[in-house]
PDB file of N, CA, C and O in Angstrom:
ATOM      1  N   MET A   1    -216.990 -54.721 114.791  1.00 58.00           N
ATOM      2  CA  MET A   1    -217.652 -53.450 115.267  1.00 58.00           C
ATOM      3  C   MET A   1    -218.657 -52.768 114.654  1.00 58.00           C
ATOM      4  O   MET A   1    -218.341 -52.669 113.620  1.00 58.00           O
ATOM      5  N   PRO A   2    -219.506 -52.160 114.798  1.00 65.00           N
ATOM      6  CA  PRO A   2    -220.450 -51.809 114.431  1.00 65.00           C
ATOM      7  C   PRO A   2    -221.041 -50.406 113.127  1.00 65.00           C
ATOM      8  O   PRO A   2    -219.706 -49.547 113.878  1.00 65.00           O
ATOM      9  N   TRP A   3    -221.474 -50.088 112.340  1.00 64.00           N
ATOM     10  CA  TRP A   3    -221.303 -49.319 111.185  1.00 64.00           C
ATOM     11  C   TRP A   3    -221.567 -48.292 112.613  1.00 64.00           C
ATOM     12  O   TRP A   3    -222.831 -48.039 113.209  1.00 64.00           O
ATOM     13  N   ARG A   4    -221.088 -46.650 112.403  1.00 68.00           N
ATOM     14  CA  ARG A   4    -221.488 -45.804 113.509  1.00 68.00           C
ATOM     15  C   ARG A   4    -222.272 -44.944 112.524  1.00 68.00           C
ATOM     16  O   ARG A   4    -221.994 -44.664 111.181  1.00 68.00           O
ATOM     17  N   GLU A   5    -223.664 -44.481 113.456  1.00 79.00           N
ATOM     18  CA  GLU A   5    -224.802 -43.483 112.354  1.00 79.00           C
ATOM     19  C   GLU A   5    -224.763 -42.502 112.938  1.00 79.00           C
ATOM     20  O   GLU A   5    -224.779 -42.241 113.974  1.00 79.00           O
ATOM     21  N   THR A   6    -224.094 -41.478 112.231  1.00 78.00           N
ATOM     22  CA  THR A   6    -224.673 -40.149 112.265  1.00 78.00           C
ATOM     23  C   THR A   6    -225.544 -39.553 111.446  1.00 78.00           C
ATOM     24  O   THR A   6    -226.233 -39.755 110.438  1.00 78.00           O
ATOM     25  N   SER A   7    -226.186 -38.568 112.150  1.00 83.00           N
ATOM     26  CA  SER A   7    -227.511 -37.857 112.058  1.00 83.00           C
ATOM     27  C   SER A   7    -226.715 -36.463 110.727  1.00 83.00           C
ATOM     28  O   SER A   7    -226.047 -36.301 110.590  1.00 83.00           O
ATOM     29  N   PRO A   8    -227.553 -36.235 110.223  1.00 84.00           N
ATOM     30  CA  PRO A   8    -226.870 -34.721 108.972  1.00 84.00           C
ATOM     31  C   PRO A   8    -226.805 -33.332 110.506  1.00 84.00           C
ATOM     32  O   PRO A   8    -225.957 -32.900 109.663  1.00 84.00           O
ATOM     33  N   MET A   9    -227.690 -33.442 111.265  1.00 85.00           N
ATOM     34  CA  MET A   9    -226.827 -32.486 112.132  1.00 85.00           C
ATOM     35  C   MET A   9    -224.982 -32.878 112.945  1.00 85.00           C
ATOM     36  O   MET A   9    -225.283 -31.507 112.490  1.00 85.00           O
ATOM     37  N   ASP A  10    -225.224 -33.881 112.926  1.00 87.00           N
ATOM     38  CA  ASP A  10    -224.307 -34.089 113.429  1.00 87.00           C
ATOM     39  C   ASP A  10    -223.074 -33.762 112.050  1.00 87.00           C
ATOM     40  O   ASP A  10    -221.600 -33.175 112.433  1.00 87.00           O
ATOM     41  N   GLN A  11    -223.727 -33.935 111.462  1.00 89.00           N
ATOM     42  CA  GLN A  11    -222.095 -33.849 110.112  1.00 89.00           C
ATOM     43  C   GLN A  11    -222.059 -33.089 109.795  1.00 89.00           C
ATOM     44  O   GLN A  11    -220.668 -32.344 109.496  1.00 89.00           O
ATOM     45  N   ARG A  12    -223.366 -31.978 110.113  1.00 91.00           N
ATOM     46  CA  ARG A  12    -222.796 -30.751 109.860  1.00 91.00           C
ATOM     47  C   ARG A  12    -221.825 -30.292 111.052  1.00 91.00           C
ATOM     48  O   ARG A  12    -221.065 -29.048 110.662  1.00 91.00           O
ATOM     49  N   THR A  13    -222.010 -30.311 111.884  1.00 91.00           N
ATOM     50  CA  THR A  13    -221.701 -29.816 112.989  1.00 91.00           C
ATOM     51  C   THR A  13    -219.911 -30.501 113.314  1.00 91.00           C
ATOM     52  O   THR A  13    -219.127 -29.197 113.577  1.00 91.00           O
ATOM     53  N   GLN A  14    -219.524 -31.328 112.481  1.00 93.00           N
ATOM     54  CA  GLN A  14    -218.295 -32.080 112.487  1.00 93.00           C
ATOM     55  C   GLN A  14    -218.003 -31.173 111.551  1.00 93.00           C
ATOM     56  O   GLN A  14    -216.053 -31.157 111.761  1.00 93.00           O
ATOM     57  N   PHE A  15    -218.360 -31.372 110.316  1.00 94.00           N
ATOM     58  CA  PHE A  15    -217.698 -30.511 109.202  1.00 94.00           C
ATOM     59  C   PHE A  15    -217.497 -29.070 109.853  1.00 94.00           C
ATOM     60  O   PHE A  15    -215.885 -29.005 109.515  1.00 94.00           O
ATOM     61  N   ILE A  16    -218.190 -28.158 110.625  1.00 94.00           N
ATOM     62  CA  ILE A  16    -217.908 -26.813 111.333  1.00 94.00           C
ATOM     63  C   ILE A  16    -216.655 -26.870 111.914  1.00 94.00           C
ATOM     64  O   ILE A  16    -215.650 -26.168 112.260  1.00 94.00           O
ATOM     65  N   ALA A  17    -216.784 -28.103 112.651  1.00 94.00           N
ATOM     66  CA  ALA A  17    -215.413 -28.148 113.601  1.00 94.00           C
ATOM     67  C   ALA A  17    -214.421 -28.538 113.049  1.00 94.00           C
ATOM     68  O   ALA A  17    -212.894 -28.076 113.004  1.00 94.00           O
ATOM     69  N   ASP A  18    -214.003 -29.237 111.472  1.00 95.00           N
ATOM     70  CA  ASP A  18    -213.486 -29.115 110.755  1.00 95.00           C
ATOM     71  C   ASP A  18    -213.350 -28.570 110.306  1.00 95.00           C
ATOM     72  O   ASP A  18    -211.691 -28.251 110.119  1.00 95.00           O
ATOM     73  N   HIS A  19    -213.611 -27.509 110.021  1.00 95.00           N
ATOM     74  CA  HIS A  19    -212.941 -25.889 108.897  1.00 95.00           C
ATOM     75  C   HIS A  19    -212.661 -25.344 110.095  1.00 95.00           C
ATOM     76  O   HIS A  19    -211.029 -24.474 109.663  1.00 95.00           O
ATOM     77  N   LEU A  20    -213.027 -25.710 111.083  1.00 94.00           N
ATOM     78  CA  LEU A  20    -212.298 -24.621 112.234  1.00 94.00           C
ATOM     79  C   LEU A  20    -210.990 -25.243 112.583  1.00 94.00           C
ATOM     80  O   LEU A  20    -209.622 -24.150 113.325  1.00 94.00           O
ATOM     81  N   ARG A  21    -210.689 -25.982 112.894  1.00 95.00           N
ATOM     82  CA  ARG A  21    -209.468 -26.733 113.546  1.00 95.00           C
ATOM     83  C   ARG A  21    -208.380 -26.255 112.114  1.00 95.00           C
ATOM     84  O   ARG A  21    -207.343 -26.265 111.988  1.00 95.00           O
ATOM     85  N   ASP A  22    -208.496 -26.332 110.878  1.00 92.00           N
ATOM     86  CA  ASP A  22    -207.871 -25.563 109.485  1.00 92.00           C
ATOM     87  C   ASP A  22    -207.074 -26.814 109.274  1.00 92.00           C
ATOM     88  O   ASP A  22    -205.723 -26.245 108.552  1.00 92.00           O
ATOM     89  N   LEU A  23    -207.222 -27.305 109.479  1.00 92.00           N
ATOM     90  CA  LEU A  23    -206.281 -28.651 108.698  1.00 92.00           C
ATOM     91  C   LEU A  23    -206.002 -29.289 107.468  1.00 92.00           C
ATOM     92  O   LEU A  23    -205.568 -29.626 106.605  1.00 92.00           O
ATOM     93  N   LEU A  24    -207.498 -29.232 106.687  1.00 94.00           N
ATOM     94  CA  LEU A  24    -207.844 -29.399 104.824  1.00 94.00           C
ATOM     95  C   LEU A  24    -208.346 -28.086 104.716  1.00 94.00           C
ATOM     96  O   LEU A  24    -208.928 -27.087 105.279  1.00 94.00           O
ATOM     97  N   SER A  25    -208.567 -28.181 103.327  1.00 96.00           N
ATOM     98  CA  SER A  25    -208.550 -26.954 102.545  1.00 96.00           C
ATOM     99  C   SER A  25    -210.713 -26.982 102.705  1.00 96.00           C
ATOM    100  O   SER A  25    -211.258 -28.041 103.040  1.00 96.00           O
ATOM    101  N   ILE A  26    -211.489 -26.251 102.178  1.00 96.00           N
ATOM    102  CA  ILE A  26    -212.485 -26.519 101.613  1.00 96.00           C
ATOM    103  C   ILE A  26    -213.161 -27.571 100.654  1.00 96.00           C
ATOM    104  O   ILE A  26    -214.227 -28.115 101.287  1.00 96.00           O
ATOM    105  N   THR A  27    -212.206 -26.990 100.029  1.00 97.00           N
ATOM    106  CA  THR A  27    -212.207 -27.943  98.770  1.00 97.00           C
ATOM    107  C   THR A  27    -212.721 -29.588  99.610  1.00 97.00           C
ATOM    108  O   THR A  27    -213.083 -30.669  99.310  1.00 97.00           O
ATOM    109  N   GLU A  28    -211.205 -29.025 100.016  1.00 97.00           N
ATOM    110  CA  GLU A  28    -210.923 -31.835 100.434  1.00 97.00           C
ATOM    111  C   GLU A  28    -211.631 -31.685 101.675  1.00 97.00           C
ATOM    112  O   GLU A  28    -212.259 -32.646 101.383  1.00 97.00           O
ATOM    113  N   LEU A  29    -212.302 -30.653 102.517  1.00 97.00           N
ATOM    114  CA  LEU A  29    -213.408 -30.769 104.024  1.00 97.00           C
ATOM    115  C   LEU A  29    -214.503 -31.396 102.682  1.00 97.00           C
ATOM    116  O   LEU A  29    -215.345 -32.254 103.062  1.00 97.00           O
ATOM    117  N   CYS A  30    -214.965 -30.586 102.014  1.00 96.00           N
ATOM    118  CA  CYS A  30    -216.510 -30.811 100.699  1.00 96.00           C
ATOM    119  C   CYS A  30    -215.907 -32.972 100.118  1.00 96.00           C
ATOM    120  O   CYS A  30    -217.306 -33.108 100.024  1.00 96.00           O
ATOM    121  N   ALA A  31    -215.755 -32.630  99.248  1.00 97.00           N
ATOM    122  CA  ALA A  31    -215.435 -34.307  99.000  1.00 97.00           C
ATOM    123  C   ALA A  31    -215.145 -35.091 100.072  1.00 97.00           C
ATOM    124  O   ALA A  31    -215.869 -35.645 100.108  1.00 97.00           O
ATOM    125  N   LEU A  32    -214.654 -34.811 101.610  1.00 95.00           N
ATOM    126  CA  LEU A  32    -214.105 -35.840 102.295  1.00 95.00           C
ATOM    127  C   LEU A  32    -216.517 -35.875 102.611  1.00 95.00           C
ATOM    128  O   LEU A  32    -216.437 -36.808 103.273  1.00 95.00           O
ATOM    129  N   TYR A  33    -216.286 -35.086 103.080  1.00 94.00           N
ATOM    130  CA  TYR A  33    -218.377 -35.095 103.300  1.00 94.00           C
ATOM    131  C   TYR A  33    -218.795 -35.302 102.581  1.00 94.00           C
ATOM    132  O   TYR A  33    -220.595 -35.375 102.544  1.00 94.00           O
ATOM    133  N   GLY A  34    -218.728 -34.878 101.316  1.00 94.00           N
ATOM    134  CA  GLY A  34    -220.047 -35.585 100.056  1.00 94.00           C
ATOM    135  C   GLY A  34    -220.851 -34.637  99.924  1.00 94.00           C
ATOM    136  O   GLY A  34    -221.589 -34.773  99.001  1.00 94.00           O
ATOM    137  N   ILE A  35    -220.796 -33.427  99.596  1.00 95.00           N
ATOM    138  CA  ILE A  35    -221.208 -31.942  99.606  1.00 95.00           C
ATOM    139  C   ILE A  35    -219.990 -30.882  98.582  1.00 95.00           C
ATOM    140  O   ILE A  35    -219.496 -31.585  98.489  1.00 95.00           O
ATOM    141  N   SER A  36    -221.017 -30.374  98.113  1.00 96.00           N
ATOM    142  CA  SER A  36    -220.791 -29.628  96.691  1.00 96.00           C
ATOM    143  C   SER A  36    -219.991 -28.027  97.742  1.00 96.00           C
ATOM    144  O   SER A  36    -219.982 -27.774  99.044  1.00 96.00           O
ATOM    145  N   ARG A  37    -219.038 -27.651  97.320  1.00 97.00           N
ATOM    146  CA  ARG A  37    -218.068 -26.102  98.149  1.00 97.00           C
ATOM    147  C   ARG A  37    -219.600 -24.872  97.758  1.00 97.00           C
ATOM    148  O   ARG A  37    -219.222 -24.511  98.890  1.00 97.00           O
ATOM    149  N   LYS A  38    -220.104 -25.363  97.080  1.00 97.00           N
ATOM    150  CA  LYS A  38    -221.726 -24.347  97.069  1.00 97.00           C
ATOM    151  C   LYS A  38    -222.233 -24.556  98.451  1.00 97.00           C
ATOM    152  O   LYS A  38    -222.576 -23.575  99.347  1.00 97.00           O
ATOM    153  N   THR A  39    -221.994 -25.528  99.092  1.00 95.00           N
ATOM    154  CA  THR A  39    -223.042 -26.025  99.943  1.00 95.00           C
ATOM    155  C   THR A  39    -221.932 -25.958 101.441  1.00 95.00           C
ATOM    156  O   THR A  39    -222.722 -25.325 102.618  1.00 95.00           O
ATOM    157  N   GLY A  40    -220.917 -26.146 101.108  1.00 96.00           N
ATOM    158  CA  GLY A  40    -219.697 -25.880 102.563  1.00 96.00           C
ATOM    159  C   GLY A  40    -219.599 -24.788 102.705  1.00 96.00           C
ATOM    160  O   GLY A  40    -220.227 -24.170 103.883  1.00 96.00           O
ATOM    161  N   TYR A  41    -220.096 -23.421 101.371  1.00 96.00           N
ATOM    162  CA  TYR A  41    -219.294 -22.558 101.766  1.00 96.00           C
ATOM    163  C   TYR A  41    -220.586 -22.042 102.357  1.00 96.00           C
ATOM    164  O   TYR A  41    -220.676 -20.992 103.239  1.00 96.00           O
ATOM    165  N   LYS A  42    -222.089 -22.011 102.129  1.00 94.00           N
ATOM    166  CA  LYS A  42    -223.119 -21.770 102.486  1.00 94.00           C
ATOM    167  C   LYS A  42    -223.164 -22.169 104.028  1.00 94.00           C
ATOM    168  O   LYS A  42    -223.897 -20.874 105.070  1.00 94.00           O
ATOM    169  N   TRP A  43    -223.000 -23.455 104.680  1.00 93.00           N
ATOM    170  CA  TRP A  43    -222.938 -24.044 105.797  1.00 93.00           C
ATOM    171  C   TRP A  43    -221.513 -23.077 106.822  1.00 93.00           C
ATOM    172  O   TRP A  43    -222.108 -22.514 107.945  1.00 93.00           O
ATOM    173  N   ILE A  44    -220.748 -22.894 106.248  1.00 94.00           N
ATOM    174  CA  ILE A  44    -219.843 -22.106 107.278  1.00 94.00           C
ATOM    175  C   ILE A  44    -220.127 -20.322 107.426  1.00 94.00           C
ATOM    176  O   ILE A  44    -219.945 -19.872 108.245  1.00 94.00           O
ATOM    177  N   ASP A  45    -221.020 -19.949 105.840  1.00 93.00           N
ATOM    178  CA  ASP A  45    -220.941 -18.571 105.855  1.00 93.00           C
ATOM    179  C   ASP A  45    -222.474 -18.131 107.109  1.00 93.00           C
ATOM    180  O   ASP A  45    -222.210 -17.470 108.743  1.00 93.00           O
ATOM    181  N   ARG A  46    -223.468 -19.271 107.331  1.00 90.00           N
ATOM    182  CA  ARG A  46    -224.510 -19.532 108.749  1.00 90.00           C
ATOM    183  C   ARG A  46    -224.396 -19.301 110.250  1.00 90.00           C
ATOM    184  O   ARG A  46    -224.358 -18.876 110.613  1.00 90.00           O
ATOM    185  N   TYR A  47    -223.037 -20.710 109.875  1.00 90.00           N
ATOM    186  CA  TYR A  47    -222.191 -20.529 111.230  1.00 90.00           C
ATOM    187  C   TYR A  47    -221.741 -19.175 112.147  1.00 90.00           C
ATOM    188  O   TYR A  47    -221.573 -19.304 112.507  1.00 90.00           O
ATOM    189  N   ILE A  48    -220.920 -18.439 110.547  1.00 90.00           N
ATOM    190  CA  ILE A  48    -220.772 -16.853 111.108  1.00 90.00           C
ATOM    191  C   ILE A  48    -220.900 -16.296 111.516  1.00 90.00           C
ATOM    192  O   ILE A  48    -221.408 -15.476 112.455  1.00 90.00           O
ATOM    193  N   ARG A  49    -222.316 -16.363 110.482  1.00 90.00           N
ATOM    194  CA  ARG A  49    -223.331 -14.850 110.532  1.00 90.00           C
ATOM    195  C   ARG A  49    -224.580 -14.955 111.804  1.00 90.00           C
ATOM    196  O   ARG A  49    -224.918 -14.245 112.800  1.00 90.00           O
ATOM    197  N   LEU A  50    -224.936 -16.981 112.225  1.00 86.00           N
ATOM    198  CA  LEU A  50    -225.500 -17.108 113.387  1.00 86.00           C
ATOM    199  C   LEU A  50    -224.949 -17.939 114.708  1.00 86.00           C
ATOM    200  O   LEU A  50    -225.781 -17.536 115.413  1.00 86.00           O
ATOM    201  N   GLY A  51    -224.014 -18.290 114.411  1.00 80.00           N
ATOM    202  CA  GLY A  51    -222.860 -18.747 115.402  1.00 80.00           C
ATOM    203  C   GLY A  51    -223.605 -20.053 116.040  1.00 80.00           C
ATOM    204  O   GLY A  51    -223.009 -20.477 116.742  1.00 80.00           O
ATOM    205  N   VAL A  52    -224.389 -20.575 115.437  1.00 65.00           N
ATOM    206  CA  VAL A  52    -224.847 -21.656 115.383  1.00 65.00           C
ATOM    207  C   VAL A  52    -225.284 -22.738 114.455  1.00 65.00           C
ATOM    208  O   VAL A  52    -225.694 -21.755 113.034  1.00 65.00           O
ATOM    209  N   ILE A  53    -224.839 -24.176 114.093  1.00 62.00           N
ATOM    210  CA  ILE A  53    -225.864 -25.204 113.610  1.00 62.00           C
ATOM    211  C   ILE A  53    -226.739 -24.782 113.110  1.00 62.00           C
ATOM    212  O   ILE A  53    -227.717 -25.033 114.194  1.00 62.00           O
ATOM    213  N   SER A  54    -227.617 -24.375 112.005  1.00 55.00           N
ATOM    214  CA  SER A  54    -229.671 -24.514 111.816  1.00 55.00           C
ATOM    215  C   SER A  54    -229.671 -25.996 112.081  1.00 55.00           C
ATOM    216  O   SER A  54    -228.719 -27.116 111.465  1.00 55.00           O
ATOM    217  N   ARG A  55    -230.673 -26.034 112.232  1.00 55.00           N
ATOM    218  CA  ARG A  55    -231.263 -27.719 112.549  1.00 55.00           C
ATOM    219  C   ARG A  55    -231.752 -27.739 111.414  1.00 55.00           C
ATOM    220  O   ARG A  55    -231.827 -29.077 111.009  1.00 55.00           O
ATOM    221  N   ARG A  56    -232.616 -27.286 110.168  1.00 54.00           N
ATOM    222  CA  ARG A  56    -233.679 -27.224 109.337  1.00 54.00           C
ATOM    223  C   ARG A  56    -232.571 -27.285 108.316  1.00 54.00           C
ATOM    224  O   ARG A  56    -232.965 -26.947 107.174  1.00 54.00           O
ATOM    225  N   GLY A  57    -231.640 -26.833 108.533  1.00 51.00           N
ATOM    226  CA  GLY A  57    -230.612 -26.131 106.947  1.00 51.00           C
ATOM    227  C   GLY A  57    -231.018 -24.994 106.110  1.00 51.00           C
ATOM    228  O   GLY A  57    -230.424 -24.588 105.217  1.00 51.00           O
ATOM    229  N   HIS A  58    -231.580 -24.389 107.235  1.00 49.00           N
ATOM    230  CA  HIS A  58    -231.567 -22.638 106.561  1.00 49.00           C
ATOM    231  C   HIS A  58    -232.654 -22.022 107.561  1.00 49.00           C
ATOM    232  O   HIS A  58    -232.707 -22.362 109.031  1.00 49.00           O
ATOM    233  N   GLU A  59    -232.205 -20.295 108.167  1.00 46.00           N
ATOM    234  CA  GLU A  59    -231.891 -19.465 108.524  1.00 46.00           C
ATOM    235  C   GLU A  59    -233.849 -19.841 109.073  1.00 46.00           C
ATOM    236  O   GLU A  59    -234.498 -19.777 108.692  1.00 46.00           O
ATOM    237  N   ILE A  60    -233.535 -19.588 110.499  1.00 44.00           N
ATOM    238  CA  ILE A  60    -235.466 -19.065 111.055  1.00 44.00           C
ATOM    239  C   ILE A  60    -235.752 -17.795 110.381  1.00 44.00           C
ATOM    240  O   ILE A  60    -235.241 -16.806 111.570  1.00 44.00           O
ATOM    241  N   THR A  61    -236.554 -17.944 109.968  1.00 46.00           N
ATOM    242  CA  THR A  61    -237.015 -16.133 109.972  1.00 46.00           C
ATOM    243  C   THR A  61    -238.549 -15.507 110.177  1.00 46.00           C
ATOM    244  O   THR A  61    -239.170 -16.569 110.901  1.00 46.00           O
ATOM    245  N   CYS A  62    -238.530 -14.413 110.548  1.00 46.00           N
ATOM    246  CA  CYS A  62    -240.022 -14.413 110.625  1.00 46.00           C
ATOM    247  C   CYS A  62    -241.028 -14.613 110.121  1.00 46.00           C
ATOM    248  O   CYS A  62    -241.105 -14.945 108.697  1.00 46.00           O
ATOM    249  N   PRO A  63    -242.424 -14.832 110.878  1.00 48.00           N
ATOM    250  CA  PRO A  63    -243.267 -15.223 110.487  1.00 48.00           C
ATOM    251  C   PRO A  63    -244.368 -14.401 109.096  1.00 48.00           C
ATOM    252  O   PRO A  63    -243.575 -12.558 109.550  1.00 48.00           O
ATOM    253  N   SER A  64    -244.562 -14.017 108.272  1.00 49.00           N
ATOM    254  CA  SER A  64    -245.366 -12.557 106.998  1.00 49.00           C
ATOM    255  C   SER A  64    -245.876 -12.131 108.123  1.00 49.00           C
ATOM    256  O   SER A  64    -247.224 -12.711 108.951  1.00 49.00           O
ATOM    257  N   PRO A  65    -245.802 -10.682 107.669  1.00 51.00           N
ATOM    258  CA  PRO A  65    -246.638  -9.863 108.952  1.00 51.00           C
ATOM    259  C   PRO A  65    -247.955  -9.998 108.491  1.00 51.00           C
ATOM    260  O   PRO A  65    -249.034  -9.510 109.289  1.00 51.00           O
ATOM    261  N   LYS A  66    -248.405 -10.396 106.883  1.00 53.00           N
ATOM    262  CA  LYS A  66    -250.100 -11.168 106.774  1.00 53.00           C
ATOM    263  C   LYS A  66    -251.081 -11.837 107.577  1.00 53.00           C
ATOM    264  O   LYS A  66    -251.639 -11.722 107.522  1.00 53.00           O
ATOM    265  N   LEU A  67    -250.048 -12.615 107.954  1.00 52.00           N
ATOM    266  CA  LEU A  67    -250.438 -13.942 108.794  1.00 52.00           C
ATOM    267  C   LEU A  67    -251.240 -13.220 110.038  1.00 52.00           C
ATOM    268  O   LEU A  67    -251.812 -14.086 111.068  1.00 52.00           O
ATOM    269  N   HIS A  68    -249.803 -11.978 110.695  1.00 53.00           N
ATOM    270  CA  HIS A  68    -250.727 -11.976 112.117  1.00 53.00           C
ATOM    271  C   HIS A  68    -251.180 -10.036 112.092  1.00 53.00           C
ATOM    272  O   HIS A  68    -249.367  -9.514 112.440  1.00 53.00           O
ATOM    273  N   PRO A  69    -251.740 -10.144 111.999  1.00 55.00           N
ATOM    274  CA  PRO A  69    -252.045  -8.145 111.868  1.00 55.00           C
ATOM    275  C   PRO A  69    -251.841  -7.750 113.442  1.00 55.00           C
ATOM    276  O   PRO A  69    -252.111  -7.869 113.842  1.00 55.00           O
ATOM    277  N   ALA A  70    -251.875  -6.410 112.935  1.00 56.00           N
ATOM    278  CA  ALA A  70    -251.160  -5.956 114.005  1.00 56.00           C
ATOM    279  C   ALA A  70    -252.583  -5.580 114.635  1.00 56.00           C
ATOM    280  O   ALA A  70    -253.231  -5.093 113.870  1.00 56.00           O
ATOM    281  N   PRO A  71    -252.040  -5.151 115.863  1.00 60.00           N
ATOM    282  CA  PRO A  71    -253.731  -5.150 116.768  1.00 60.00           C
ATOM    283  C   PRO A  71    -254.448  -3.504 116.187  1.00 60.00           C
ATOM    284  O   PRO A  71    -253.192  -2.690 116.684  1.00 60.00           O
ATOM    285  N   LYS A  72    -255.306  -3.674 116.967  1.00 61.00           N
ATOM    286  CA  LYS A  72    -255.884  -2.083 116.163  1.00 61.00           C
ATOM    287  C   LYS A  72    -256.013  -1.361 117.317  1.00 61.00           C
ATOM    288  O   LYS A  72    -256.297  -1.848 118.758  1.00 61.00           O
TER     289      LYS A  72
END
């Protein structure tokens, strides 16, 4: 049986799904996924606030107003 390759996005999604099942503590989940607790809490917080898993690992923010001046 070949090794299954997963993308970082798939791993993040699975981490959140495992967290929602509430079978393991945050510490155990983070150890299982090889991430720090700080990162684990960050992913959970983003999921709670945004309701989705971020593809780039951070929030999408509005561009700087300096780049798009207001029309006159």
